[in-house]
Coordinates of C-alpha atoms in Angstrom, one line a residue:
M2 CA 80.2 102.8 96.1
P3 CA 83.3 103.3 98.4
M4 CA 85.4 100.3 99.3
K5 CA 84.6 98.6 102.6
L6 CA 88.0 98.2 104.1
K7 CA 88.7 96.9 107.5
D8 CA 91.3 99.5 107.8
P9 CA 90.3 102.6 105.8
T10 CA 93.6 104.3 106.4
L11 CA 95.2 101.9 103.9
L12 CA 93.5 103.8 101.1
R13 CA 95.9 106.8 100.8
Q14 CA 95.2 109.6 98.3
Q15 CA 98.4 111.5 98.8
A16 CA 102.0 110.9 97.7
Y17 CA 104.5 109.6 100.2
I18 CA 107.6 111.8 100.0
A19 CA 110.4 111.8 102.6
G20 CA 108.1 110.1 105.2
V21 CA 105.3 112.6 104.8
W22 CA 101.9 112.3 103.0
V23 CA 101.6 115.3 100.7
N24 CA 99.7 116.7 97.8
A25 CA 101.3 117.9 94.6
D26 CA 103.0 121.3 94.9
D27 CA 100.4 122.9 92.6
G28 CA 97.5 120.9 94.1
T29 CA 96.6 119.1 90.9
T30 CA 95.3 115.6 91.0
V31 CA 94.5 112.7 88.6
A32 CA 91.4 110.5 88.9
V33 CA 91.7 106.7 89.4
T34 CA 88.8 104.7 88.1
N35 CA 87.5 101.1 88.5
P36 CA 87.9 99.3 85.1
A37 CA 84.9 97.1 85.9
N38 CA 82.4 99.9 86.0
G39 CA 84.2 103.2 85.1
Q40 CA 83.4 104.7 88.4
Q41 CA 85.9 107.0 90.1
I42 CA 87.7 105.4 93.1
G43 CA 89.5 108.5 94.2
T44 CA 92.3 110.8 93.2
V45 CA 96.1 111.0 93.6
P46 CA 98.5 113.9 93.3
M47 CA 99.9 114.9 89.9
C48 CA 103.5 115.2 91.1
G49 CA 106.3 116.3 88.8
T50 CA 109.9 117.3 88.7
E51 CA 110.2 119.3 92.0
E52 CA 108.6 116.7 94.1
T53 CA 110.8 114.0 92.6
V54 CA 113.9 116.1 93.3
R55 CA 112.9 116.3 97.0
A56 CA 112.2 112.6 97.2
I57 CA 115.6 111.8 95.7
A58 CA 117.4 114.2 98.1
A59 CA 115.7 112.7 101.1
A60 CA 116.6 109.2 99.8
Q61 CA 120.2 110.2 99.6
V62 CA 120.3 111.2 103.3
A63 CA 118.3 108.2 104.5
Q64 CA 120.4 105.7 102.5
R65 CA 123.7 106.8 104.0
A66 CA 122.3 106.0 107.4
W67 CA 120.5 102.8 106.3
A68 CA 123.7 101.4 104.8
K69 CA 125.3 101.5 108.2
V70 CA 122.4 99.6 109.9
P71 CA 123.4 96.0 110.6
A72 CA 121.9 93.5 108.2
K73 CA 120.1 91.7 111.0
E74 CA 118.2 94.9 111.9
R75 CA 117.3 95.6 108.2
S76 CA 116.1 92.0 108.0
A77 CA 113.9 92.4 111.1
I78 CA 112.2 95.5 109.7
L79 CA 111.5 93.7 106.4
R80 CA 110.1 90.7 108.3
R81 CA 107.7 93.1 110.1
L82 CA 106.6 94.5 106.7
N83 CA 106.0 90.9 105.4
D84 CA 103.8 90.2 108.5
L85 CA 101.8 93.4 108.0
M86 CA 101.1 92.6 104.4
L87 CA 99.8 89.2 105.3
A88 CA 97.8 90.5 108.2
N89 CA 96.1 93.0 105.8
V90 CA 95.7 90.7 102.8
D91 CA 91.9 91.2 102.5
D92 CA 92.1 95.0 102.4
L93 CA 95.1 95.0 100.1
A94 CA 93.4 92.6 97.7
L95 CA 90.2 94.6 97.6
I96 CA 92.2 97.8 96.8
M97 CA 93.9 95.9 94.0
T98 CA 90.8 94.4 92.5
T99 CA 89.0 97.7 92.6
E100 CA 91.7 99.6 90.8
Q101 CA 93.1 96.9 88.6
G102 CA 90.1 94.6 87.9
K103 CA 91.5 91.1 88.6
P104 CA 89.3 88.6 90.5
M105 CA 89.6 88.8 94.3
A106 CA 91.1 85.3 94.5
E107 CA 93.9 86.4 92.2
S108 CA 94.5 89.6 94.1
R109 CA 94.8 87.7 97.4
G110 CA 97.2 85.4 95.7
E111 CA 99.2 88.4 94.4
I112 CA 99.5 89.9 97.9
A113 CA 100.8 86.6 99.3
Y114 CA 103.2 86.4 96.3
A115 CA 104.3 90.0 96.8
A116 CA 104.9 89.4 100.5
S117 CA 107.1 86.4 99.7
F118 CA 109.6 88.7 98.1
I119 CA 109.8 90.8 101.2
E120 CA 110.3 87.7 103.3
W121 CA 112.9 86.2 100.9
F122 CA 115.0 89.3 100.8
A123 CA 114.6 89.8 104.6
E124 CA 116.5 86.5 104.8
E125 CA 118.9 87.3 102.0
A126 CA 119.9 90.6 103.7
R127 CA 122.1 88.6 106.1
R128 CA 123.8 86.7 103.3
V129 CA 125.6 89.4 101.4
Y130 CA 128.9 87.7 101.2
G131 CA 132.2 88.9 99.9
D132 CA 135.4 87.1 99.0
T133 CA 139.0 86.7 100.0
I134 CA 141.1 86.1 96.9
P135 CA 144.6 84.6 96.9
A136 CA 147.1 87.4 96.0
P137 CA 150.1 87.0 93.7
Q138 CA 152.4 88.7 96.2
A139 CA 153.2 87.4 99.7
D140 CA 152.7 90.8 101.3
R141 CA 149.2 91.3 99.9
R142 CA 145.6 90.3 100.6
I143 CA 142.8 90.8 98.1
L144 CA 139.3 91.4 99.3
A145 CA 136.0 91.7 97.3
L146 CA 133.4 93.6 99.2
K147 CA 129.7 94.0 98.3
Q148 CA 128.2 97.3 99.0
P149 CA 124.8 98.9 98.3
V150 CA 124.4 100.7 95.0
G151 CA 122.9 103.7 96.8
V152 CA 119.8 105.6 95.8
T153 CA 117.6 103.6 93.4
A154 CA 114.4 104.4 91.4
A155 CA 111.6 102.1 90.4
I156 CA 108.9 102.5 87.8
T157 CA 106.2 99.8 88.3
P158 CA 103.3 98.5 86.0
W159 CA 99.6 98.2 86.5
N160 CA 99.2 94.5 85.9
F161 CA 100.8 93.4 89.2
P162 CA 100.9 96.6 91.1
T163 CA 102.1 95.2 94.4
A164 CA 104.2 92.2 93.4
M165 CA 106.2 94.2 90.9
L166 CA 106.9 96.8 93.6
T167 CA 108.0 94.3 96.3
R168 CA 110.2 92.4 93.8
K169 CA 112.2 95.7 93.5
A170 CA 111.8 97.3 96.9
G171 CA 112.6 94.0 98.8
P172 CA 116.1 93.6 97.4
A173 CA 116.8 97.3 97.4
L174 CA 116.0 97.7 101.1
A175 CA 117.7 94.5 102.0
A176 CA 120.9 95.5 100.3
G177 CA 121.0 98.9 102.1
C178 CA 119.7 101.0 99.3
A179 CA 117.0 103.7 99.2
M180 CA 114.2 103.7 96.6
V181 CA 111.9 106.3 95.0
V182 CA 108.9 104.7 93.3
K183 CA 106.7 105.8 90.4
P184 CA 103.6 103.5 90.3
A185 CA 101.4 103.2 87.2
T186 CA 98.7 105.9 87.1
Q187 CA 96.0 103.3 86.7
T188 CA 96.9 101.5 89.9
P189 CA 98.5 103.9 92.4
F190 CA 96.6 102.9 95.5
S191 CA 98.3 99.5 95.9
A192 CA 101.7 101.2 96.0
L193 CA 100.5 103.8 98.4
A194 CA 99.1 101.1 100.7
F195 CA 102.5 99.4 100.6
A196 CA 104.2 102.6 101.6
E197 CA 101.8 103.0 104.6
L198 CA 102.6 99.5 105.8
A199 CA 106.4 100.1 105.3
D200 CA 106.1 103.1 107.5
R201 CA 104.3 101.1 110.2
A202 CA 107.0 98.4 109.9
G203 CA 109.7 100.9 110.8
V204 CA 111.2 101.6 107.4
P205 CA 113.1 104.9 108.0
K206 CA 111.5 108.1 106.7
G207 CA 113.0 109.1 103.4
L208 CA 114.2 105.6 102.5
L209 CA 111.1 104.8 100.5
S210 CA 109.0 107.4 98.7
V211 CA 106.1 106.8 96.3
L212 CA 105.3 109.6 93.8
T213 CA 102.1 109.6 91.7
G214 CA 101.6 111.7 88.7
S215 CA 103.4 112.7 85.5
A216 CA 105.4 109.7 84.1
S217 CA 107.5 112.0 81.9
K218 CA 108.4 114.4 84.6
I219 CA 109.0 111.9 87.4
G220 CA 110.7 109.4 85.1
G221 CA 112.7 112.2 83.5
E222 CA 114.1 113.4 86.8
M223 CA 114.8 109.8 87.9
T224 CA 116.9 109.2 84.8
R225 CA 118.5 112.6 84.8
S226 CA 119.6 112.8 88.5
P227 CA 123.2 111.7 89.2
I228 CA 122.1 110.8 92.7
V229 CA 120.0 107.9 91.4
R230 CA 122.6 105.2 90.7
K231 CA 120.2 102.4 89.5
L232 CA 116.8 102.3 87.7
T233 CA 114.5 99.3 87.7
F234 CA 111.5 99.2 85.4
T235 CA 108.8 96.7 84.5
G236 CA 106.8 97.5 81.4
S237 CA 106.9 97.6 77.6
T238 CA 110.1 97.2 75.5
E239 CA 109.3 100.5 73.8
V240 CA 109.4 102.4 77.1
G241 CA 112.4 100.4 78.3
R242 CA 114.4 101.6 75.3
T243 CA 113.5 105.2 76.1
L244 CA 114.6 104.8 79.7
M245 CA 117.9 103.2 78.6
K246 CA 118.6 106.2 76.4
Q247 CA 117.7 108.7 79.1
S248 CA 119.9 106.9 81.7
A249 CA 122.9 106.8 79.4
D250 CA 124.2 110.3 80.4
T251 CA 124.5 109.3 84.0
I252 CA 125.6 105.7 83.3
K253 CA 123.0 104.1 85.6
K254 CA 122.8 100.5 86.5
L255 CA 119.6 99.1 84.9
S256 CA 117.2 96.3 85.6
L257 CA 114.6 96.1 82.8
E258 CA 111.8 93.5 82.8
L259 CA 110.1 94.2 79.4
G260 CA 107.7 92.7 76.9
G261 CA 107.3 89.0 76.1
N262 CA 105.8 86.8 73.4
A263 CA 105.8 83.5 75.2
P264 CA 105.5 80.3 73.2
F265 CA 103.6 77.4 74.8
I266 CA 104.5 74.1 73.1
V267 CA 102.6 70.8 73.5
F268 CA 104.4 67.8 72.1
D269 CA 102.5 64.6 71.1
D270 CA 104.0 62.7 74.1
A271 CA 102.6 65.3 76.6
D272 CA 100.0 64.7 79.3
V273 CA 97.3 66.6 77.3
D274 CA 95.1 67.2 80.4
A275 CA 98.0 68.7 82.3
A276 CA 98.9 70.8 79.2
V277 CA 95.4 72.2 79.0
E278 CA 95.5 73.1 82.7
G279 CA 98.9 74.8 82.2
A280 CA 97.7 76.7 79.2
M281 CA 94.7 78.0 81.2
V282 CA 96.7 79.3 84.1
S283 CA 99.4 80.7 81.8
K284 CA 97.1 82.4 79.3
Y285 CA 94.0 83.5 81.2
R286 CA 95.5 84.5 84.6
N287 CA 94.9 88.2 85.1
T288 CA 92.7 88.2 81.9
G289 CA 95.8 87.5 79.9
Q290 CA 97.5 90.7 81.0
T291 CA 100.8 89.3 82.1
C292 CA 104.3 89.6 80.5
V293 CA 104.9 85.8 80.8
C294 CA 101.5 84.6 79.7
A295 CA 101.3 82.2 76.7
N296 CA 100.9 84.3 73.6
R297 CA 101.5 81.6 71.0
I298 CA 100.3 78.0 71.6
Y299 CA 102.0 75.4 69.4
V300 CA 100.5 71.9 69.4
Q301 CA 101.9 68.9 67.6
R302 CA 99.4 67.4 65.1
G303 CA 99.1 64.1 66.9
V304 CA 97.3 65.8 69.9
L305 CA 96.0 68.9 68.2
E306 CA 92.3 67.9 68.1
A307 CA 92.3 66.5 71.7
F308 CA 94.1 69.5 73.1
T309 CA 92.0 72.1 71.2
Q310 CA 88.6 70.5 72.3
K311 CA 89.6 70.4 75.9
L312 CA 91.0 73.9 75.9
V313 CA 87.8 75.3 74.3
A314 CA 85.7 73.6 76.9
K315 CA 87.7 75.1 79.7
V316 CA 87.6 78.5 78.2
N317 CA 83.9 78.4 77.6
A318 CA 83.5 77.7 81.4
L319 CA 85.2 80.8 82.5
K320 CA 83.0 83.4 84.3
V321 CA 83.5 87.0 83.2
G322 CA 82.5 89.9 85.5
D323 CA 83.5 92.3 88.2
G324 CA 86.4 90.9 90.2
T325 CA 84.7 91.5 93.5
E326 CA 81.8 89.2 92.6
A327 CA 81.9 85.6 93.8
G328 CA 82.9 83.0 91.2
V329 CA 84.3 85.5 88.7
T330 CA 87.5 84.2 87.0
Q331 CA 88.0 86.8 84.3
G332 CA 87.8 90.5 85.1
P333 CA 87.9 93.5 82.7
L334 CA 90.8 94.7 80.7
I335 CA 92.7 97.7 82.0
D336 CA 91.5 100.3 79.4
G337 CA 90.0 100.8 75.9
K338 CA 93.3 100.5 74.1
A339 CA 93.7 97.0 75.5
V340 CA 90.3 96.0 74.1
E341 CA 91.0 97.5 70.7
K342 CA 94.3 95.6 70.4
I343 CA 92.6 92.3 71.0
E344 CA 89.9 93.2 68.4
E345 CA 92.7 94.1 65.9
H346 CA 94.5 90.8 66.5
V347 CA 91.2 88.8 66.1
A348 CA 90.2 90.7 62.9
D349 CA 93.7 90.2 61.5
A350 CA 93.6 86.4 62.2
L351 CA 90.1 86.0 60.6
A352 CA 91.2 87.9 57.5
K353 CA 94.1 85.5 57.1
G354 CA 92.2 82.3 57.5
G355 CA 91.9 81.8 61.3
K356 CA 88.8 80.5 62.9
V357 CA 87.1 81.6 66.2
L358 CA 86.7 78.5 68.4
A359 CA 85.6 80.4 71.5
G360 CA 84.8 84.0 72.3
G361 CA 86.0 86.4 69.6
K362 CA 84.1 89.6 70.5
R363 CA 83.4 92.1 73.3
H364 CA 81.4 90.6 76.2
A365 CA 77.8 91.3 76.7
L366 CA 78.7 93.1 79.9
G367 CA 80.1 95.9 77.7
G368 CA 82.7 98.3 78.9
L369 CA 86.2 96.8 79.1
F370 CA 85.1 93.2 79.2
Y371 CA 86.1 90.9 76.4
E372 CA 85.2 87.2 75.9
P373 CA 87.9 84.7 76.6
T374 CA 88.9 83.7 73.1
V375 CA 90.5 80.8 71.2
I376 CA 91.6 81.1 67.6
G377 CA 92.3 77.9 65.5
G378 CA 94.4 77.7 62.4
A379 CA 96.9 80.3 63.5
T380 CA 99.8 81.0 61.1
A381 CA 103.1 82.9 61.3
D382 CA 101.9 85.8 59.3
M383 CA 99.2 86.8 61.8
L384 CA 99.8 89.8 64.1
F385 CA 99.8 87.8 67.4
A386 CA 102.7 85.7 66.1
R387 CA 104.9 88.8 66.4
E388 CA 103.1 91.1 68.8
E389 CA 102.2 90.6 72.5
T390 CA 98.4 90.6 72.7
F391 CA 98.2 91.2 76.5
G392 CA 94.6 89.9 76.7
P393 CA 92.5 86.8 76.8
L394 CA 93.3 85.5 73.3
A395 CA 94.8 82.1 72.7
P396 CA 95.9 81.3 69.2
I397 CA 96.7 77.7 68.3
F398 CA 99.4 76.9 65.8
A399 CA 99.9 73.3 64.5
F400 CA 103.4 71.8 64.0
D401 CA 104.9 68.6 62.9
T402 CA 108.5 68.3 64.2
E403 CA 110.5 69.3 67.3
A404 CA 112.9 71.4 65.2
E405 CA 109.9 73.2 63.6
A406 CA 108.5 74.1 67.1
I407 CA 111.8 75.4 68.4
A408 CA 112.4 77.5 65.3
A409 CA 108.9 79.0 65.5
A410 CA 109.2 79.6 69.3
N411 CA 112.5 81.5 68.8
D412 CA 111.3 83.5 65.9
T413 CA 110.7 86.7 67.9
E414 CA 112.7 89.7 69.2
F415 CA 111.5 88.8 72.7
G416 CA 112.8 86.1 75.1
L417 CA 111.2 86.4 78.5
A418 CA 109.3 83.1 79.1
A419 CA 108.6 79.9 77.3
Y420 CA 106.7 76.7 78.2
F421 CA 106.5 73.2 76.8
Y422 CA 104.9 69.9 77.8
S423 CA 106.6 66.6 77.2
R424 CA 107.4 63.3 79.1
D425 CA 110.5 62.4 77.1
I426 CA 113.6 63.3 79.2
G427 CA 115.8 63.6 76.2
R428 CA 113.4 66.0 74.5
I429 CA 113.0 68.0 77.8
M430 CA 116.7 68.7 78.0
R431 CA 117.1 69.5 74.3
V432 CA 114.2 71.9 74.1
A433 CA 114.8 73.6 77.4
E434 CA 118.4 74.4 76.3
A435 CA 117.4 75.4 72.8
L436 CA 114.6 77.9 73.7
E437 CA 115.9 81.5 73.7
S438 CA 114.1 82.6 76.9
G439 CA 115.3 83.7 80.3
I440 CA 112.6 81.5 81.9
V441 CA 111.4 78.0 80.7
G442 CA 108.5 76.2 82.3
V443 CA 108.5 72.4 81.6
N444 CA 105.2 70.7 82.3
T445 CA 104.0 73.8 84.1
G446 CA 102.4 77.1 83.1
L447 CA 103.1 78.9 86.4
V448 CA 106.8 79.6 87.1
S449 CA 107.1 82.7 89.2
T450 CA 108.4 82.4 92.7
A451 CA 110.6 84.5 95.0
E452 CA 113.3 81.8 95.1
A453 CA 114.0 81.8 91.3
P454 CA 115.6 84.3 89.0
F455 CA 113.0 86.1 86.9
G456 CA 114.1 88.0 83.8
G457 CA 114.5 87.8 80.0
V458 CA 117.0 87.7 77.2
K459 CA 117.1 89.5 73.8
Q460 CA 114.7 92.5 73.9
S461 CA 112.8 91.3 76.9
G462 CA 115.2 93.0 79.3
L463 CA 118.3 93.1 81.5
G464 CA 119.0 91.7 84.9
R465 CA 117.2 89.3 87.2
E466 CA 114.6 89.8 90.0
G467 CA 114.0 87.4 92.8
S468 CA 116.4 84.7 94.0
K469 CA 119.9 85.4 95.3
Y470 CA 120.7 87.0 91.9
G471 CA 118.1 89.6 92.4
L472 CA 120.0 91.0 95.4
D473 CA 123.2 91.3 93.3
D474 CA 121.5 93.8 91.0
F475 CA 121.4 96.2 94.0
L476 CA 125.0 95.7 95.0
E477 CA 128.4 96.9 93.7
V478 CA 131.6 94.9 94.1
K479 CA 134.5 96.8 95.6
Y480 CA 138.0 95.5 95.3
V481 CA 140.3 96.2 98.3
C482 CA 144.0 95.5 98.0
L483 CA 145.9 95.3 101.3
A484 CA 149.7 95.7 100.9
G485 CA 152.7 95.9 103.1
L486 CA 151.5 93.0 105.3
D487 CA 155.0 91.5 105.6
R488 CA 156.3 94.1 107.9

């Protein structure tokens, strides 16, 4: 059944290159399916190297002109784009739910969240400040100017197909850069709809291109091209390593938002009800398919039973189904591999003494649906203690001391997000500073906002997105020395 959009022209099935909607040079396409029912939504072009070369060349021309546009004018165009996104929220959400699977309420929330980055960076575009630095000689003045990096490339994931794009395109365009985008093959229509709205908002042709198709060919040209001065990527740590290696020859600036293995700690002085609510929003949002979702839940023994009982009750009340249906709170997983990984983690936990407290198997709906799951008796030797599950599985680990919880939380190669609940101000400061994560949520399970810097440490990535720091990642600092000013 086709999507019933208020504006059918938002569903684009061509790539957007140099301001023109085009097919792949050889005419090949790739099908996009709905994960809730397996039905084909449509097709997109299977672009490759040559199309990417043209997009990059067009971006280079457009960027040189865009960098000269006053910040106030760049800001106005981005504001129009923000307004268009919010005016079309229902259609954009329906496109997202149909290709990605998340419930409509979450998709609407993502569009608003995605638009907030465009709005934020529209405002920040006018605040790219430099410095005047006191010189050591009387005849000199030292200036530090901030200028756009130039042509940038973005590779975006399927779990937040619009927000992860605006978090990159917003600062790039605000700073005066151009961007060539490769969206995930599973969810290309959200990115193409964004390109359509960007065109309507007045983003100059060539400044933003969206290529669908071969990840290896498009990504290979992005990393190989000397014209591309910065690459920004959200995805797995494994792919991030590959992109770093491929970008080494041209010494690109990199922003990498990679895998996570977020600990969620509940101390015995916590508000247990609030902790349960935080765990639910952190763990089961987007069916557990977020890079910052709680992957390991550590509960101090004094509140273990109370927390577990309340969490299981909440999990059992979740409604699984097609995201377009009313009341659904858990959609399908993105593909068969995602389901198999959860099954592997559950089987491993049971073999090592864990107990299923809720869910634990494929849902009766079949397909890519899996029951929201809670595992009790989790231990450090289980797979989910080391690997990111990326699905609706919440393992509960018991602990006794603060030091024990911190050590367990930090015992991972990842360091993207961490959460903990406590009402002791001393403990809050100690634990927040001790956790090896780029993001720490204290008494909350939902931390993402355009105003705050988002990014990880260790093998969870490089750079920050959002906030004033997110704009800096698309700027270069130029030192200008003025001499001979005494005559």
